[in-house]
């Protein structure tokens, strides 16, 4: 697909999809190109995500680029000043003001590239993602490979001891014993309590 970026001013790109769909890898690929072109590039990520090295955005495929962990949207905006390309990884974990902050940066002339999960483990829209998608000039929804059937996966399955995690669980768990798999719509299993809670995403 050929894209013509705006000739003046900044814009917003969103890279979304389930876990294991290559979102971080794609963001690193785009920002690396900008860096090669001599643009001033920075990546931020929420301080919550310390899966790997605290200073790197690390994709599951092993590509890495330095990232600045920030504790708040205000800190992100303050530290983004003077950069031409601003990456925001794991954007779903930021508070809702990340939407207005992204627009403010784009309107100030920056190319903003936000990457994150579009759905939580229940298949519900995740945090600020819906609004970011509606404001973005460019959106890419990546697919993973379904862990069960090998088809295109668009959802993230949370498992506890190999079983679907309860629907009523916390949306964000850090350092917990949960495991995740990418699944297609058909193979995604709601938690056993989903029907009792009237969940519409129940399969
Ligand atoms: Zn499947």
PDB file of C-alpha atoms and ligand atoms in Angstrom:
ATOM      1  CA  UNK A   1       0.000   0.000   0.000  1.00  0.00           C
ATOM      2  CA  UNK A   2       1.372   3.387  -1.004  1.00  0.00           C
ATOM      3  CA  UNK A   3       0.810   6.126   1.507  1.00  0.00           C
ATOM      4  CA  UNK A   4       1.297   9.782   0.934  1.00  0.00           C
ATOM      5  CA  UNK A   5       2.057  11.442   4.249  1.00  0.00           C
ATOM      6  CA  UNK A   6       0.859  15.028   4.664  1.00  0.00           C
ATOM      7  CA  UNK A   7       3.281  17.537   3.126  1.00  0.00           C
ATOM      8  CA  UNK A   8       3.043  19.891   6.082  1.00  0.00           C
ATOM      9  CA  UNK A   9       2.584  19.343   9.770  1.00  0.00           C
ATOM     10  CA  UNK A  10       2.461  16.125  11.734  1.00  0.00           C
ATOM     11  CA  UNK A  11       0.163  13.149  11.780  1.00  0.00           C
ATOM     12  CA  UNK A  12      -0.867  10.139  13.857  1.00  0.00           C
ATOM     13  CA  UNK A  13      -0.288   6.486  12.948  1.00  0.00           C
ATOM     14  CA  UNK A  14      -1.683   3.589  14.999  1.00  0.00           C
ATOM     15  CA  UNK A  15      -0.348   0.040  14.856  1.00  0.00           C
ATOM     16  CA  UNK A  16      -2.695  -2.316  16.705  1.00  0.00           C
ATOM     17  CA  UNK A  17      -3.605  -5.981  16.987  1.00  0.00           C
ATOM     18  CA  UNK A  18      -3.398  -8.858  19.494  1.00  0.00           C
ATOM     19  CA  UNK A  19      -0.299 -10.044  21.305  1.00  0.00           C
ATOM     20  CA  UNK A  20       2.298 -11.745  19.076  1.00  0.00           C
ATOM     21  CA  UNK A  21       1.184  -9.824  15.966  1.00  0.00           C
ATOM     22  CA  UNK A  22       4.461  -7.930  15.577  1.00  0.00           C
ATOM     23  CA  UNK A  23       3.327  -4.443  16.684  1.00  0.00           C
ATOM     24  CA  UNK A  24       6.583  -3.474  18.417  1.00  0.00           C
ATOM     25  CA  UNK A  25       8.581  -4.941  15.548  1.00  0.00           C
ATOM     26  CA  UNK A  26       6.621  -2.835  13.048  1.00  0.00           C
ATOM     27  CA  UNK A  27       7.060   0.324  15.115  1.00  0.00           C
ATOM     28  CA  UNK A  28      10.799  -0.295  15.419  1.00  0.00           C
ATOM     29  CA  UNK A  29      10.980  -0.859  11.638  1.00  0.00           C
ATOM     30  CA  UNK A  30       9.278   2.479  10.926  1.00  0.00           C
ATOM     31  CA  UNK A  31      11.267   4.478  13.448  1.00  0.00           C
ATOM     32  CA  UNK A  32      14.550   2.935  12.350  1.00  0.00           C
ATOM     33  CA  UNK A  33      13.851   4.213   8.814  1.00  0.00           C
ATOM     34  CA  UNK A  34      13.209   7.702  10.153  1.00  0.00           C
ATOM     35  CA  UNK A  35      16.435   7.536  12.154  1.00  0.00           C
ATOM     36  CA  UNK A  36      18.381   6.536   9.025  1.00  0.00           C
ATOM     37  CA  UNK A  37      16.918   9.607   7.316  1.00  0.00           C
ATOM     38  CA  UNK A  38      18.450  11.734  10.056  1.00  0.00           C
ATOM     39  CA  UNK A  39      15.226  12.578  11.869  1.00  0.00           C
ATOM     40  CA  UNK A  40      15.145  13.044  15.625  1.00  0.00           C
ATOM     41  CA  UNK A  41      13.347   9.956  16.918  1.00  0.00           C
ATOM     42  CA  UNK A  42      12.226   8.936  20.402  1.00  0.00           C
ATOM     43  CA  UNK A  43      10.138   6.049  21.765  1.00  0.00           C
ATOM     44  CA  UNK A  44       8.229   6.173  25.037  1.00  0.00           C
ATOM     45  CA  UNK A  45       6.623   3.364  26.928  1.00  0.00           C
ATOM     46  CA  UNK A  46       4.647   3.244  30.163  1.00  0.00           C
ATOM     47  CA  UNK A  47       6.731   2.474  33.208  1.00  0.00           C
ATOM     48  CA  UNK A  48       4.326  -0.402  33.947  1.00  0.00           C
ATOM     49  CA  UNK A  49       5.868  -2.582  31.254  1.00  0.00           C
ATOM     50  CA  UNK A  50       9.098  -4.088  32.559  1.00  0.00           C
ATOM     51  CA  UNK A  51       8.862  -7.413  30.760  1.00  0.00           C
ATOM     52  CA  UNK A  52      12.390  -7.089  29.466  1.00  0.00           C
ATOM     53  CA  UNK A  53      15.128  -4.496  29.775  1.00  0.00           C
ATOM     54  CA  UNK A  54      13.591  -1.314  31.209  1.00  0.00           C
ATOM     55  CA  UNK A  55      15.311   0.902  28.620  1.00  0.00           C
ATOM     56  CA  UNK A  56      14.365  -1.022  25.469  1.00  0.00           C
ATOM     57  CA  UNK A  57      11.254  -1.607  23.443  1.00  0.00           C
ATOM     58  CA  UNK A  58      11.808  -5.255  22.708  1.00  0.00           C
ATOM     59  CA  UNK A  59       9.644  -7.103  20.264  1.00  0.00           C
ATOM     60  CA  UNK A  60       9.127 -10.830  20.586  1.00  0.00           C
ATOM     61  CA  UNK A  61      11.205 -11.303  17.445  1.00  0.00           C
ATOM     62  CA  UNK A  62      14.204  -9.729  19.175  1.00  0.00           C
ATOM     63  CA  UNK A  63      14.358  -6.393  17.339  1.00  0.00           C
ATOM     64  CA  UNK A  64      15.104  -3.668  19.845  1.00  0.00           C
ATOM     65  CA  UNK A  65      15.354   0.083  20.118  1.00  0.00           C
ATOM     66  CA  UNK A  66      15.923   2.296  23.113  1.00  0.00           C
ATOM     67  CA  UNK A  67      12.755   3.552  24.786  1.00  0.00           C
ATOM     68  CA  UNK A  68      12.175   6.035  27.555  1.00  0.00           C
ATOM     69  CA  UNK A  69       9.917   4.721  30.334  1.00  0.00           C
ATOM     70  CA  UNK A  70       7.527   7.454  31.502  1.00  0.00           C
ATOM     71  CA  UNK A  71       5.212   7.504  34.515  1.00  0.00           C
ATOM     72  CA  UNK A  72       2.562   9.824  33.089  1.00  0.00           C
ATOM     73  CA  UNK A  73       1.235  11.438  29.935  1.00  0.00           C
ATOM     74  CA  UNK A  74       2.494  14.817  31.186  1.00  0.00           C
ATOM     75  CA  UNK A  75       6.016  13.424  31.427  1.00  0.00           C
ATOM     76  CA  UNK A  76       5.684  12.000  27.911  1.00  0.00           C
ATOM     77  CA  UNK A  77       4.665  15.373  26.459  1.00  0.00           C
ATOM     78  CA  UNK A  78       7.449  17.222  28.280  1.00  0.00           C
ATOM     79  CA  UNK A  79      10.100  14.793  27.093  1.00  0.00           C
ATOM     80  CA  UNK A  80       8.795  14.646  23.499  1.00  0.00           C
ATOM     81  CA  UNK A  81       9.627  18.307  22.821  1.00  0.00           C
ATOM     82  CA  UNK A  82      12.111  18.760  19.962  1.00  0.00           C
ATOM     83  CA  UNK A  83      11.595  15.295  18.423  1.00  0.00           C
ATOM     84  CA  UNK A  84      10.286  14.916  14.872  1.00  0.00           C
ATOM     85  CA  UNK A  85       9.077  11.324  15.298  1.00  0.00           C
ATOM     86  CA  UNK A  86       7.506  10.179  18.575  1.00  0.00           C
ATOM     87  CA  UNK A  87       6.817   6.471  19.149  1.00  0.00           C
ATOM     88  CA  UNK A  88       4.477   5.399  21.941  1.00  0.00           C
ATOM     89  CA  UNK A  89       4.652   1.677  22.699  1.00  0.00           C
ATOM     90  CA  UNK A  90       2.043  -0.252  24.743  1.00  0.00           C
ATOM     91  CA  UNK A  91      -0.172   2.814  24.318  1.00  0.00           C
ATOM     92  CA  UNK A  92      -3.203   0.950  25.747  1.00  0.00           C
ATOM     93  CA  UNK A  93      -1.654   1.192  29.223  1.00  0.00           C
ATOM     94  CA  UNK A  94      -1.564   5.005  29.230  1.00  0.00           C
ATOM     95  CA  UNK A  95      -4.296   7.094  30.839  1.00  0.00           C
ATOM     96  CA  UNK A  96      -6.926   8.588  28.558  1.00  0.00           C
ATOM     97  CA  UNK A  97      -5.168  12.004  28.192  1.00  0.00           C
ATOM     98  CA  UNK A  98      -2.676  10.213  25.917  1.00  0.00           C
ATOM     99  CA  UNK A  99      -5.262  10.895  23.160  1.00  0.00           C
ATOM    100  CA  UNK A 100      -5.168  14.691  23.477  1.00  0.00           C
ATOM    101  CA  UNK A 101      -1.402  14.546  24.027  1.00  0.00           C
ATOM    102  CA  UNK A 102      -0.924  12.608  20.768  1.00  0.00           C
ATOM    103  CA  UNK A 103      -3.084  15.114  18.878  1.00  0.00           C
ATOM    104  CA  UNK A 104      -1.213  18.031  20.418  1.00  0.00           C
ATOM    105  CA  UNK A 105       2.123  16.556  19.340  1.00  0.00           C
ATOM    106  CA  UNK A 106       0.823  15.862  15.814  1.00  0.00           C
ATOM    107  CA  UNK A 107      -0.600  19.354  15.537  1.00  0.00           C
ATOM    108  CA  UNK A 108       2.756  20.688  16.702  1.00  0.00           C
ATOM    109  CA  UNK A 109       4.348  19.005  13.667  1.00  0.00           C
ATOM    110  CA  UNK A 110       5.445  15.616  15.014  1.00  0.00           C
ATOM    111  CA  UNK A 111       4.846  12.256  13.372  1.00  0.00           C
ATOM    112  CA  UNK A 112       3.308  10.212  16.196  1.00  0.00           C
ATOM    113  CA  UNK A 113       3.417   6.405  15.930  1.00  0.00           C
ATOM    114  CA  UNK A 114       1.346   4.675  18.607  1.00  0.00           C
ATOM    115  CA  UNK A 115       1.403   0.894  18.993  1.00  0.00           C
ATOM    116  CA  UNK A 116      -0.750  -1.217  21.272  1.00  0.00           C
ATOM    117  CA  UNK A 117      -3.359  -3.886  21.907  1.00  0.00           C
ATOM    118  CA  UNK A 118      -6.706  -2.926  20.387  1.00  0.00           C
ATOM    119  CA  UNK A 119      -8.627  -5.395  22.589  1.00  0.00           C
ATOM    120  CA  UNK A 120      -8.145  -6.643  26.120  1.00  0.00           C
ATOM    121  CA  UNK A 121      -8.276 -10.365  26.956  1.00  0.00           C
ATOM    122  CA  UNK A 122     -12.100 -10.151  26.955  1.00  0.00           C
ATOM    123  CA  UNK A 123     -12.091  -8.764  23.371  1.00  0.00           C
ATOM    124  CA  UNK A 124     -13.266  -5.368  24.610  1.00  0.00           C
ATOM    125  CA  UNK A 125     -11.733  -2.135  23.239  1.00  0.00           C
ATOM    126  CA  UNK A 126      -8.643  -1.376  25.296  1.00  0.00           C
ATOM    127  CA  UNK A 127      -8.335   1.974  27.129  1.00  0.00           C
ATOM    128  CA  UNK A 128      -7.593   4.972  24.859  1.00  0.00           C
ATOM    129  CA  UNK A 129      -7.304   2.863  21.676  1.00  0.00           C
ATOM    130  CA  UNK A 130     -10.779   3.502  20.182  1.00  0.00           C
ATOM    131  CA  UNK A 131     -10.291   7.278  20.188  1.00  0.00           C
ATOM    132  CA  UNK A 132      -6.737   7.040  18.880  1.00  0.00           C
ATOM    133  CA  UNK A 133      -8.018   4.925  15.978  1.00  0.00           C
ATOM    134  CA  UNK A 134     -10.688   7.445  15.106  1.00  0.00           C
ATOM    135  CA  UNK A 135      -8.226  10.357  15.122  1.00  0.00           C
ATOM    136  CA  UNK A 136      -5.403   8.619  13.236  1.00  0.00           C
ATOM    137  CA  UNK A 137      -4.459   9.390   9.635  1.00  0.00           C
ATOM    138  CA  UNK A 138      -3.115   5.835   9.236  1.00  0.00           C
ATOM    139  CA  UNK A 139      -4.198   2.638  10.997  1.00  0.00           C
ATOM    140  CA  UNK A 140      -2.725  -0.832  10.678  1.00  0.00           C
ATOM    141  CA  UNK A 141      -4.399  -3.758  12.374  1.00  0.00           C
ATOM    142  CA  UNK A 142      -1.911  -6.616  12.446  1.00  0.00           C
ATOM    143  CA  UNK A 143      -2.796 -10.266  12.835  1.00  0.00           C
ATOM    144  CA  UNK A 144      -1.003 -13.043  14.669  1.00  0.00           C
ATOM    145  CA  UNK A 145      -1.311 -16.774  14.033  1.00  0.00           C
ATOM    146  CA  UNK A 146      -4.004 -18.550  16.060  1.00  0.00           C
ATOM    147  CA  UNK A 147      -2.355 -20.793  18.617  1.00  0.00           C
ATOM    148  CA  UNK A 148      -5.179 -23.330  18.225  1.00  0.00           C
ATOM    149  CA  UNK A 149      -6.039 -23.579  14.519  1.00  0.00           C
ATOM    150  CA  UNK A 150      -3.292 -21.692  12.676  1.00  0.00           C
ATOM    151  CA  UNK A 151      -5.745 -19.169  11.185  1.00  0.00           C
ATOM    152  CA  UNK A 152      -5.407 -15.387  11.374  1.00  0.00           C
ATOM    153  CA  UNK A 153      -5.599 -14.337  15.044  1.00  0.00           C
ATOM    154  CA  UNK A 154      -7.114 -11.037  16.096  1.00  0.00           C
ATOM    155  CA  UNK A 155      -7.670 -11.670  19.810  1.00  0.00           C
ATOM    156  CA  UNK A 156      -5.573 -12.275  22.908  1.00  0.00           C
ATOM    157  CA  UNK A 157      -6.478 -15.229  25.121  1.00  0.00           C
ATOM    158  CA  UNK A 158      -5.515 -15.041  28.784  1.00  0.00           C
ATOM    159  CA  UNK A 159      -4.951 -18.401  30.439  1.00  0.00           C
ATOM    160  CA  UNK A 160      -4.479 -19.426  34.056  1.00  0.00           C
ATOM    161  CA  UNK A 161      -3.058 -22.918  34.487  1.00  0.00           C
ATOM    162  CA  UNK A 162      -4.029 -23.638  30.875  1.00  0.00           C
ATOM    163  CA  UNK A 163      -7.697 -22.618  31.320  1.00  0.00           C
ATOM    164  CA  UNK A 164      -9.446 -19.430  30.101  1.00  0.00           C
ATOM    165  CA  UNK A 165      -8.971 -16.733  32.765  1.00  0.00           C
ATOM    166  CA  UNK A 166     -12.089 -15.376  34.526  1.00  0.00           C
ATOM    167  CA  UNK A 167     -13.845 -12.634  32.567  1.00  0.00           C
ATOM    168  CA  UNK A 168     -14.071 -10.614  35.769  1.00  0.00           C
ATOM    169  CA  UNK A 169     -10.266 -10.496  36.210  1.00  0.00           C
ATOM    170  CA  UNK A 170      -8.264  -7.264  36.225  1.00  0.00           C
ATOM    171  CA  UNK A 171      -7.633  -5.855  32.746  1.00  0.00           C
ATOM    172  CA  UNK A 172      -3.979  -5.170  33.487  1.00  0.00           C
ATOM    173  CA  UNK A 173      -1.889  -7.679  35.399  1.00  0.00           C
ATOM    174  CA  UNK A 174       1.802  -7.093  35.821  1.00  0.00           C
ATOM    175  CA  UNK A 175       4.196  -9.852  36.751  1.00  0.00           C
ATOM    176  CA  UNK A 176       1.346 -12.329  37.328  1.00  0.00           C
ATOM    177  CA  UNK A 177       1.375 -16.033  36.507  1.00  0.00           C
ATOM    178  CA  UNK A 178      -1.004 -15.640  33.552  1.00  0.00           C
ATOM    179  CA  UNK A 179      -0.090 -16.804  30.094  1.00  0.00           C
ATOM    180  CA  UNK A 180      -1.305 -15.423  26.793  1.00  0.00           C
ATOM    181  CA  UNK A 181      -1.998 -16.860  23.354  1.00  0.00           C
ATOM    182  CA  UNK A 182      -3.107 -15.251  20.113  1.00  0.00           C
ATOM    183  CA  UNK A 183      -6.428 -16.742  18.963  1.00  0.00           C
ATOM    184  CA  UNK A 184      -8.918 -16.239  16.129  1.00  0.00           C
ATOM    185  CA  UNK A 185     -12.488 -15.189  16.891  1.00  0.00           C
ATOM    186  CA  UNK A 186     -13.711 -18.765  16.724  1.00  0.00           C
ATOM    187  CA  UNK A 187     -11.037 -20.192  19.060  1.00  0.00           C
ATOM    188  CA  UNK A 188     -11.177 -17.369  21.635  1.00  0.00           C
ATOM    189  CA  UNK A 189     -12.758 -18.649  24.852  1.00  0.00           C
ATOM    190  CA  UNK A 190     -14.466 -16.300  27.278  1.00  0.00           C
ATOM    191  CA  UNK A 191     -13.916 -16.934  30.984  1.00  0.00           C
ATOM    192  CA  UNK A 192     -16.331 -19.349  32.625  1.00  0.00           C
ATOM    193  CA  UNK A 193     -18.034 -16.413  34.380  1.00  0.00           C
ATOM    194  CA  UNK A 194     -18.648 -14.481  31.125  1.00  0.00           C
ATOM    195  CA  UNK A 195     -22.221 -15.713  30.537  1.00  0.00           C
ATOM    196  CA  UNK A 196     -23.201 -14.922  34.137  1.00  0.00           C
ATOM    197  CA  UNK A 197     -21.889 -11.387  33.625  1.00  0.00           C
ATOM    198  CA  UNK A 198     -23.892 -10.981  30.424  1.00  0.00           C
ATOM    199  CA  UNK A 199     -20.778 -10.566  28.293  1.00  0.00           C
ATOM    200  CA  UNK A 200     -21.723  -9.943  24.675  1.00  0.00           C
ATOM    201  CA  UNK A 201     -18.350 -11.098  23.396  1.00  0.00           C
ATOM    202  CA  UNK A 202     -19.054 -14.630  24.650  1.00  0.00           C
ATOM    203  CA  UNK A 203     -18.519 -17.235  21.956  1.00  0.00           C
TER     204      UNK A 203
HETATM  205 ZN1  LIG B   1      -8.352 -20.335  15.695  1.00  0.00          ZN
END
